[in-house]
């Protein structure tokens, strides 16, 4: 990696503290590396997107931010991931606590086969939330722009919702935990354009209160919604910078080729 | 026609094969149903006139007119109840451990293969095991609890296998969703995996208990009595069970006792159907809110 690209990897302005920081992260599946020596910082209250061709390790890196790779037996990680300066992979850190603060929305909408209300209320309930669950459910559903569509049928099954509604329910479910960061793994890839537009509008609204990291293979989406963009290829972070700069004046040749659609 | 495309040429033959296959499957199904129906009709014709209140409330007797299955019916209910109490918790806990906690590896594969093998071991072998371990070693005697523990050993493999399949069928995305909300393994299993797997687990449990209710050999082996003129009052009492009573009647030379055996079979079938019905009810109840 060239010196030039190293400098690209700390694009944040001094005024915004970093919420998450990946330091020299290498992630292996068995012996084959999915992510190699990645350094990445995620600034507060911004939307950072990770783009790259299929199999470039972007989802793997995202899942490292809330220790979700631990459920894959052959997956191992080197390097460190700092959350507010503390390594979340330290010995004494409980992964349950990490995931409580760093929420996640998955590629395929995966609501629980329960009522809409239960879907949102469950996370806080098991984490000892003592307030009024109805208030919490309403505010989470409002934040996810879903309240008006479901307020009259909170007790009906979440599986009766459309794909786009299910995904917004999953976002509401993550929001109900009042996390600081929301990781989104290609949240729109299973959705139609209208639902996708809904979710993108939602992202803009959410970034006032949350730090968002979104993995997407849709470059237009990254260009539209994100403040910072990281481009990965074959597990290597090629370029990281402000979205405008990455898309209009990329420093690396490969980035330019990718964002102009010449491969990937 | 020289212009006919090659792919369409044997369409008639393929259709014929499809029809034949369909016919074959339907014939097999109906054959099985018909044999079962003949069996049921035969049993019912022979035994239904004996099944009345007197039959259900009397103890066995030398005289067919006064004979009943009270002690066998009560013994079977005790036995199945105790067997369920022992085998369901053990079976479900083992399945949950093997699916959700145990590391995948050689040992887990070894255990899995052996459980599958145990499901195929003849029941008489479990009877001998029960005789040596529960009746003699633990000195439980020819008691209900010894019978129930033996039956539990017999059906545990079936329950474990069925429960594992049901737990494995729960989509991983549900577990991931729960973990991503900061749930512990236990919370995930309790609130999501088990409720989703419950219909499948219940099916396995009912199948297993249905097998246990009809088993005779292990009970004969551990020495359940054939003539019991009292009701068991606790798990440590001696007992008899429906299949033993039926076997006992069927082996007598008099024709009337054969009809009594048929009556006993009808009662056994009714108990079995009642168990299945309750399982379906529970299943429907647990599935509410999912569709």
XYZ file of C-alpha atoms in Angstrom:
555
model
C 0.000 0.000 0.000
C 1.341 3.388 -0.908
C 2.042 6.150 1.535
C -0.483 8.282 -0.250
C -3.338 5.935 0.496
C -2.359 5.664 4.160
C -2.977 9.342 4.574
C -6.396 8.956 3.054
C -7.451 6.766 5.901
C -7.902 9.428 8.525
C -10.365 11.744 6.874
C -12.234 12.996 9.908
C -12.146 16.585 10.920
C -10.841 17.349 14.365
C -14.252 18.472 15.575
C -15.869 15.043 15.342
C -14.704 12.375 17.720
C -14.287 8.879 16.395
C -16.789 6.352 17.673
C -15.262 3.251 16.165
C -11.756 2.586 15.052
C -10.333 -0.483 13.339
C -6.602 -0.827 13.851
C -4.640 -3.146 11.649
C -7.570 -5.566 11.491
C -7.060 -8.881 9.726
C -9.931 -11.363 9.660
C -9.445 -14.965 8.578
C -11.854 -17.685 7.589
C -9.758 -20.726 8.387
C -6.487 -19.782 6.702
C -7.792 -17.449 4.041
C -7.944 -13.779 4.903
C -11.193 -11.906 4.231
C -9.911 -8.580 5.524
C -6.244 -7.622 5.510
C -4.598 -5.029 7.748
C -7.488 -2.598 7.619
C -7.300 0.746 9.404
C -10.546 2.649 9.513
C -12.139 5.284 11.714
C -15.865 5.907 12.004
C -16.731 9.505 12.943
C -19.633 10.372 15.214
C -23.061 11.251 13.805
C -22.024 10.625 10.246
C -22.931 7.978 7.740
C -19.926 5.993 6.641
C -20.328 3.560 3.812
C -18.174 0.610 2.902
C -18.295 -0.317 -0.764
C -16.567 -2.864 -2.920
C -17.193 -5.848 -5.153
C -18.758 -9.062 -3.794
C -16.462 -11.015 -1.509
C -14.207 -8.051 -0.743
C -14.649 -8.468 3.012
C -16.844 -5.468 3.640
C -19.586 -7.363 5.478
C -16.985 -9.321 7.432
C -15.397 -6.105 8.647
C -18.809 -4.674 9.557
C -19.627 -7.763 11.608
C -16.325 -7.376 13.439
C -17.575 -4.040 14.817
C -20.106 -5.778 17.068
C -18.414 -9.140 17.420
C -20.971 -10.983 15.303
C -18.219 -12.980 13.607
C -17.869 -14.963 16.813
C -20.778 -17.132 15.757
C -18.761 -18.386 12.789
C -16.517 -21.080 14.283
C -13.722 -20.876 11.709
C -13.508 -17.081 11.817
C -10.602 -15.448 13.656
C -9.391 -11.883 13.991
C -6.120 -10.058 14.555
C -5.676 -6.393 15.351
C -8.038 -4.355 17.481
C -11.337 -2.568 17.229
C -11.795 0.404 19.493
C -15.147 1.709 20.612
C -14.724 5.134 22.208
C -11.082 4.253 22.686
C -11.610 0.867 24.356
C -10.832 -2.400 22.622
C -14.077 -4.368 22.351
C -12.086 -7.583 21.987
C -10.357 -7.177 25.358
C -10.523 -10.090 27.780
C -12.954 -8.531 30.217
C -15.390 -7.191 27.630
C -18.770 -8.925 27.417
C -19.897 -9.229 23.791
C -23.489 -8.885 24.966
C -22.667 -5.406 26.245
C -20.959 -4.507 22.962
C -23.961 -5.549 20.892
C -26.303 -3.629 23.144
C -24.556 -0.401 22.208
C -23.721 -1.215 18.631
C -26.889 -2.332 16.886
C -27.181 -4.103 13.605
C -29.567 -4.328 10.672
C -29.126 -7.299 8.374
C -29.209 -7.796 4.652
C -32.429 -9.775 4.634
C -35.206 -8.431 6.848
C -35.313 -10.849 9.777
C -38.168 -9.905 12.093
C -38.978 -12.367 14.847
C -42.060 -14.475 14.091
C -43.957 -12.550 16.742
C -46.147 -9.477 16.926
C -44.887 -6.097 15.722
C -44.980 -4.857 19.288
C -42.972 -7.794 20.630
C -40.368 -7.374 17.921
C -39.538 -3.877 19.104
C -40.089 -4.395 22.829
C -38.118 -7.629 23.185
C -34.591 -6.199 23.030
C -35.164 -3.588 25.746
C -37.129 -6.104 27.833
C -34.322 -8.646 28.008
C -31.842 -5.880 28.745
C -33.760 -4.767 31.795
C -35.644 -1.752 30.443
C -37.966 -0.548 33.160
C -39.898 2.263 31.528
C -43.191 2.038 29.696
C -42.648 -0.313 26.777
C -45.538 1.218 24.818
C -43.860 4.613 24.829
C -40.583 3.097 23.734
C -42.159 1.044 20.964
C -44.004 4.075 19.646
C -40.953 6.305 19.617
C -38.801 3.627 17.975
C -41.435 2.986 15.305
C -41.801 6.723 14.732
C -38.044 7.092 14.341
C -38.098 4.282 11.800
C -40.948 6.023 9.907
C -43.178 3.022 10.390
C -45.557 4.129 13.143
C -48.344 5.471 10.925
C -48.453 2.287 8.915
C -48.618 -0.140 11.824
C -50.103 1.755 14.784
C -53.470 0.014 14.385
C -52.066 -3.477 14.207
C -49.243 -3.637 16.713
C -50.445 -7.030 17.901
C -50.508 -8.670 14.502
C -47.616 -10.704 13.232
C -44.554 -8.942 11.877
C -44.421 -11.499 9.099
C -47.537 -9.934 7.586
C -45.622 -6.749 6.736
C -44.093 -6.079 3.332
C -40.351 -6.501 2.845
C -39.692 -2.782 3.129
C -41.847 -2.499 6.237
C -40.105 -5.511 7.768
C -36.741 -3.878 7.212
C -37.924 -0.651 8.831
C -39.252 -2.774 11.694
C -35.784 -4.266 12.055
C -34.374 -0.733 12.162
C -36.972 0.207 14.797
C -35.987 -2.878 16.742
C -32.358 -1.774 16.684
C -33.313 1.815 17.619
C -35.371 0.671 20.609
C -32.120 -0.433 22.234
C -30.972 3.202 22.049
C -27.620 2.197 20.657
C -24.916 4.642 19.743
C -23.963 3.018 16.490
C -26.083 1.199 13.919
C -24.338 -1.175 11.557
C -26.239 -1.891 8.379
C -25.296 -4.788 6.166
C -26.706 -4.059 2.703
C -30.052 -3.132 4.243
C -31.714 -2.400 0.902
C -30.446 -5.236 -1.249
C -33.632 -7.257 -0.808
C -35.949 -4.274 -1.299
C -37.662 -2.538 -4.211
C -36.692 1.039 -5.202
C -39.567 2.690 -3.311
C -38.714 0.908 -0.066
C -35.061 1.679 -0.669
C -35.838 5.395 -0.999
C -37.817 5.183 2.253
C -34.861 3.710 4.091
C -32.402 6.177 2.622
C -34.575 9.099 3.763
C -34.656 7.459 7.134
C -30.852 7.298 7.298
C -30.586 11.071 6.879
C -32.984 11.588 9.757
C -31.221 9.082 11.969
C -27.718 10.443 11.670
C -28.529 13.353 13.970
C -28.670 10.928 16.852
C -26.815 7.869 15.669
C -23.568 6.976 14.027
C -24.261 4.806 11.024
C -22.019 2.416 9.148
C -23.564 0.988 6.019
C -22.207 -1.721 3.781
C -23.563 -1.567 0.265
C -22.738 -2.856 -3.160
C -24.885 -0.128 -4.632
C -22.480 2.713 -5.427
C -25.233 5.215 -6.111
C -26.586 4.517 -2.677
C -23.216 5.148 -1.087
C -22.866 8.369 -3.074
C -26.364 9.516 -2.096
C -26.430 8.810 1.603
C -22.958 8.675 3.052
C -20.562 11.317 4.324
C -17.535 9.055 4.164
C -16.823 6.170 1.861
C -14.357 3.329 2.201
C -13.535 1.235 -0.838
C -12.401 -2.354 -0.305
C -11.077 -4.817 -2.788
C -10.050 -8.411 -1.996
C -9.934 -7.626 1.691
C -7.714 -4.566 1.347
C -8.840 -1.034 2.106
C -7.924 0.779 -1.098
C -9.222 4.207 -0.278
C -11.123 6.006 2.442
C -12.260 9.584 2.368
C -15.135 12.008 2.138
C -17.737 10.610 -0.195
C -17.527 13.563 -2.624
C -13.828 13.166 -2.945
C -13.909 9.371 -3.338
C -16.499 9.559 -6.075
C -15.293 12.641 -7.957
C -11.544 12.810 -7.321
C -10.441 9.348 -6.206
C -6.786 9.158 -5.262
C -6.410 5.556 -6.362
C -6.735 4.216 -9.863
C -8.685 1.135 -8.708
C -11.216 3.295 -6.880
C -11.779 5.347 -9.981
C -12.262 2.247 -12.081
C -14.752 0.847 -9.584
C -16.843 3.966 -8.994
C -17.055 4.648 -12.705
C -18.366 1.149 -13.193
C -15.485 -0.360 -15.089
C -15.522 -3.490 -12.922
C -17.265 -4.981 -9.907
C -41.852 -33.980 -39.671
C -38.235 -33.172 -40.127
C -38.576 -29.732 -38.535
C -39.690 -31.012 -35.123
C -37.270 -29.819 -32.449
C -35.391 -32.652 -30.780
C -36.414 -31.749 -27.245
C -40.097 -32.368 -27.932
C -39.837 -35.818 -29.449
C -40.309 -38.022 -26.389
C -42.852 -35.863 -24.640
C -45.525 -38.598 -24.796
C -43.176 -41.093 -23.123
C -42.250 -38.651 -20.377
C -45.891 -37.929 -19.679
C -46.565 -41.640 -19.419
C -43.722 -42.027 -16.925
C -45.045 -39.135 -14.887
C -48.516 -40.697 -14.792
C -47.089 -44.059 -13.809
C -45.041 -42.582 -10.998
C -48.051 -40.729 -9.693
C -50.156 -43.879 -9.850
C -47.466 -45.863 -8.037
C -47.277 -43.365 -5.175
C -51.051 -43.188 -4.847
C -51.356 -46.983 -4.901
C -48.790 -47.396 -2.132
C -50.503 -44.795 0.019
C -53.955 -46.298 -0.426
C -52.720 -49.818 0.132
C -51.338 -48.777 3.518
C -54.539 -46.947 4.408
C -56.702 -49.917 3.411
C -54.682 -52.410 5.452
C -54.952 -50.100 8.444
C -58.684 -49.696 7.907
C -59.231 -53.481 7.704
C -57.289 -53.892 10.924
C -59.337 -51.218 12.683
C -62.644 -52.581 11.446
C -61.713 -56.084 12.503
C -60.625 -54.993 15.967
C -63.662 -52.796 16.427
C -66.085 -55.522 15.333
C -64.504 -57.982 17.684
C -63.977 -55.810 20.705
C -66.411 -52.900 20.747
C -69.189 -54.821 22.515
C -66.882 -55.369 25.491
C -65.910 -51.729 25.858
C -68.290 -50.217 28.379
C -68.159 -48.566 31.758
C -67.875 -51.927 33.481
C -64.867 -52.804 31.296
C -63.122 -49.543 32.158
C -63.843 -49.698 35.884
C -63.180 -53.367 36.678
C -60.036 -55.185 37.581
C -58.978 -58.231 35.579
C -60.854 -61.405 36.322
C -60.980 -65.105 35.514
C -64.474 -64.540 34.172
C -64.573 -62.607 30.901
C -67.899 -60.987 31.870
C -66.383 -59.386 34.940
C -62.945 -58.626 33.542
C -61.846 -55.037 33.031
C -58.790 -52.967 32.341
C -58.949 -50.480 35.202
C -55.528 -51.351 36.606
C -53.921 -51.574 33.151
C -55.358 -48.250 32.007
C -54.346 -46.463 35.190
C -50.929 -48.163 35.030
C -50.410 -47.004 31.449
C -51.400 -43.419 32.294
C -48.994 -43.435 35.237
C -46.260 -44.965 33.128
C -46.641 -42.529 30.233
C -46.916 -39.561 32.562
C -43.745 -40.496 34.427
C -41.949 -41.330 31.182
C -42.883 -37.929 29.768
C -41.697 -36.206 32.953
C -38.305 -37.894 32.686
C -37.721 -38.054 28.943
C -38.925 -34.625 27.794
C -36.580 -32.525 29.965
C -33.618 -34.825 29.321
C -34.308 -35.054 25.606
C -34.853 -31.347 25.076
C -31.884 -30.340 27.194
C -29.615 -32.746 25.294
C -30.884 -31.485 21.961
C -30.408 -27.845 22.952
C -26.930 -28.549 24.247
C -25.882 -30.444 21.131
C -27.315 -27.854 18.740
C -26.729 -24.540 20.474
C -23.769 -25.004 22.796
C -21.551 -27.957 21.889
C -18.690 -27.245 19.523
C -18.954 -28.957 16.151
C -16.269 -31.574 15.906
C -15.366 -35.229 15.986
C -16.880 -35.787 19.422
C -20.180 -34.182 18.473
C -20.360 -36.255 15.285
C -19.553 -39.385 17.280
C -22.335 -38.637 19.757
C -24.769 -37.907 16.954
C -24.082 -41.215 15.194
C -24.446 -43.117 18.432
C -27.747 -41.504 19.302
C -29.034 -42.489 15.878
C -27.809 -46.040 16.495
C -29.466 -46.166 19.913
C -32.790 -45.325 18.280
C -32.487 -48.586 16.378
C -31.645 -50.858 19.309
C -34.399 -53.462 19.960
C -36.590 -52.580 22.903
C -35.929 -55.896 24.649
C -32.315 -54.771 25.080
C -33.518 -51.677 26.909
C -35.643 -53.991 29.026
C -32.570 -55.973 30.051
C -30.699 -52.744 30.772
C -33.609 -51.533 32.875
C -33.738 -54.814 34.751
C -30.040 -54.681 35.631
C -29.750 -50.970 36.384
C -33.076 -49.751 37.725
C -34.729 -52.883 39.115
C -31.620 -54.518 40.604
C -28.811 -51.980 41.006
C -30.913 -49.042 42.143
C -33.255 -51.530 43.856
C -36.372 -49.839 42.528
C -38.010 -53.229 42.147
C -40.774 -53.913 39.656
C -42.106 -50.427 40.157
C -43.657 -47.782 37.941
C -40.579 -45.625 38.211
C -38.319 -48.462 37.056
C -40.638 -48.964 34.087
C -40.778 -45.253 33.312
C -36.995 -44.879 33.484
C -36.565 -47.861 31.154
C -39.110 -46.423 28.728
C -37.350 -43.053 28.923
C -34.066 -44.670 27.899
C -35.899 -46.310 25.044
C -37.445 -43.152 23.620
C -34.750 -40.601 24.482
C -32.886 -41.092 21.182
C -36.068 -40.427 19.214
C -36.841 -37.291 21.214
C -33.282 -36.004 20.914
C -33.115 -36.580 17.174
C -36.502 -34.984 16.505
C -35.733 -32.020 18.769
C -32.357 -31.456 17.147
C -33.933 -31.435 13.704
C -36.549 -28.970 14.883
C -33.959 -26.697 16.501
C -31.741 -26.854 13.435
C -34.660 -25.817 11.248
C -34.933 -22.479 13.088
C -33.352 -19.966 10.707
C -29.949 -18.642 11.759
C -31.121 -15.129 10.927
C -33.456 -15.256 13.931
C -30.568 -16.116 16.266
C -28.410 -13.394 14.717
C -31.189 -10.839 15.162
C -31.471 -11.763 18.827
C -27.729 -11.724 19.476
C -27.408 -8.365 17.714
C -29.865 -6.944 20.257
C -27.559 -7.910 23.093
C -29.296 -11.154 24.008
C -27.465 -13.918 25.779
C -27.547 -17.437 24.420
C -30.108 -18.455 27.004
C -32.409 -15.532 26.199
C -32.152 -16.317 22.499
C -32.915 -19.984 23.003
C -35.742 -19.359 25.453
C -37.577 -16.621 23.543
C -36.900 -17.461 19.910
C -35.313 -20.817 19.183
C -37.529 -22.929 21.430
C -40.846 -21.286 20.508
C -40.036 -21.704 16.827
C -38.866 -25.283 17.292
C -41.679 -26.303 19.652
C -44.093 -27.707 17.043
C -41.358 -29.988 15.708
C -40.215 -30.985 19.177
C -43.795 -31.784 20.212
C -44.268 -33.949 17.169
C -41.167 -35.913 18.095
C -42.227 -36.198 21.720
C -45.682 -37.482 20.803
C -44.269 -39.989 18.329
C -41.861 -41.198 20.982
C -44.507 -41.451 23.714
C -46.807 -43.224 21.277
C -44.090 -45.786 20.801
C -43.638 -46.121 24.542
C -47.350 -46.614 25.170
C -47.418 -49.669 22.920
C -44.168 -51.256 24.068
C -44.545 -54.600 25.796
C -41.170 -56.295 25.688
C -39.225 -54.021 28.050
C -42.063 -54.111 30.567
C -42.176 -57.899 30.484
C -38.416 -57.884 30.909
C -38.396 -55.686 33.995
C -41.225 -57.764 35.411
C -44.362 -55.697 35.254
C -47.152 -57.882 36.622
C -49.776 -59.452 34.437
C -52.503 -59.753 37.030
C -52.995 -56.668 39.148
C -56.088 -56.212 41.238
C -55.093 -52.916 42.791
C -54.231 -49.432 41.586
C -50.730 -47.977 41.871
C -50.709 -45.107 44.322
C -47.203 -43.822 43.749
C -44.193 -44.219 41.495
C -42.776 -46.996 43.639
C -45.812 -49.284 43.349
C -46.033 -52.381 41.188
C -48.130 -51.994 38.070
C -49.384 -53.442 34.832
C -49.981 -51.687 31.541
C -52.394 -51.955 28.622
C -50.123 -53.823 26.198
C -49.296 -56.392 28.868
C -52.932 -56.910 29.726
C -53.790 -57.218 26.028
C -50.961 -59.691 25.511
C -52.111 -61.674 28.509
C -55.700 -61.913 27.266
C -54.681 -62.667 23.709
C -52.586 -65.625 24.866
C -55.510 -67.323 26.629
C -57.266 -70.135 24.783
C -60.851 -68.908 25.349
C -62.439 -66.942 22.526
C -63.994 -64.387 24.903
C -60.601 -63.314 26.164
C -59.514 -62.646 22.576
C -62.440 -60.267 22.272
C -61.411 -58.657 25.560
C -57.955 -58.144 24.055
C -59.587 -56.400 21.097
C -61.474 -54.210 23.542
C -58.202 -53.375 25.256
C -56.680 -52.432 21.915
C -59.563 -50.042 21.267
C -58.949 -48.358 24.612
C -55.226 -48.153 23.845
C -55.955 -46.559 20.481
C -58.289 -44.027 22.062
C -55.610 -43.049 24.593
C -53.151 -42.703 21.716
C -55.531 -40.561 19.669
C -56.208 -38.371 22.694
C -52.469 -37.809 23.118
C -52.082 -36.903 19.460
C -55.052 -34.574 19.590
C -53.670 -32.727 22.587
C -50.333 -32.371 20.806
C -52.053 -30.828 17.804
C -53.952 -28.466 20.088
C -50.775 -27.351 21.849
C -49.046 -26.945 18.510
C -51.789 -24.736 17.148
C -51.757 -22.670 20.289
C -48.016 -22.088 20.141
C -48.195 -21.178 16.474
C -50.707 -18.427 17.001
C -49.244 -15.031 16.174
C -46.793 -16.492 13.731
C -48.899 -16.504 10.617
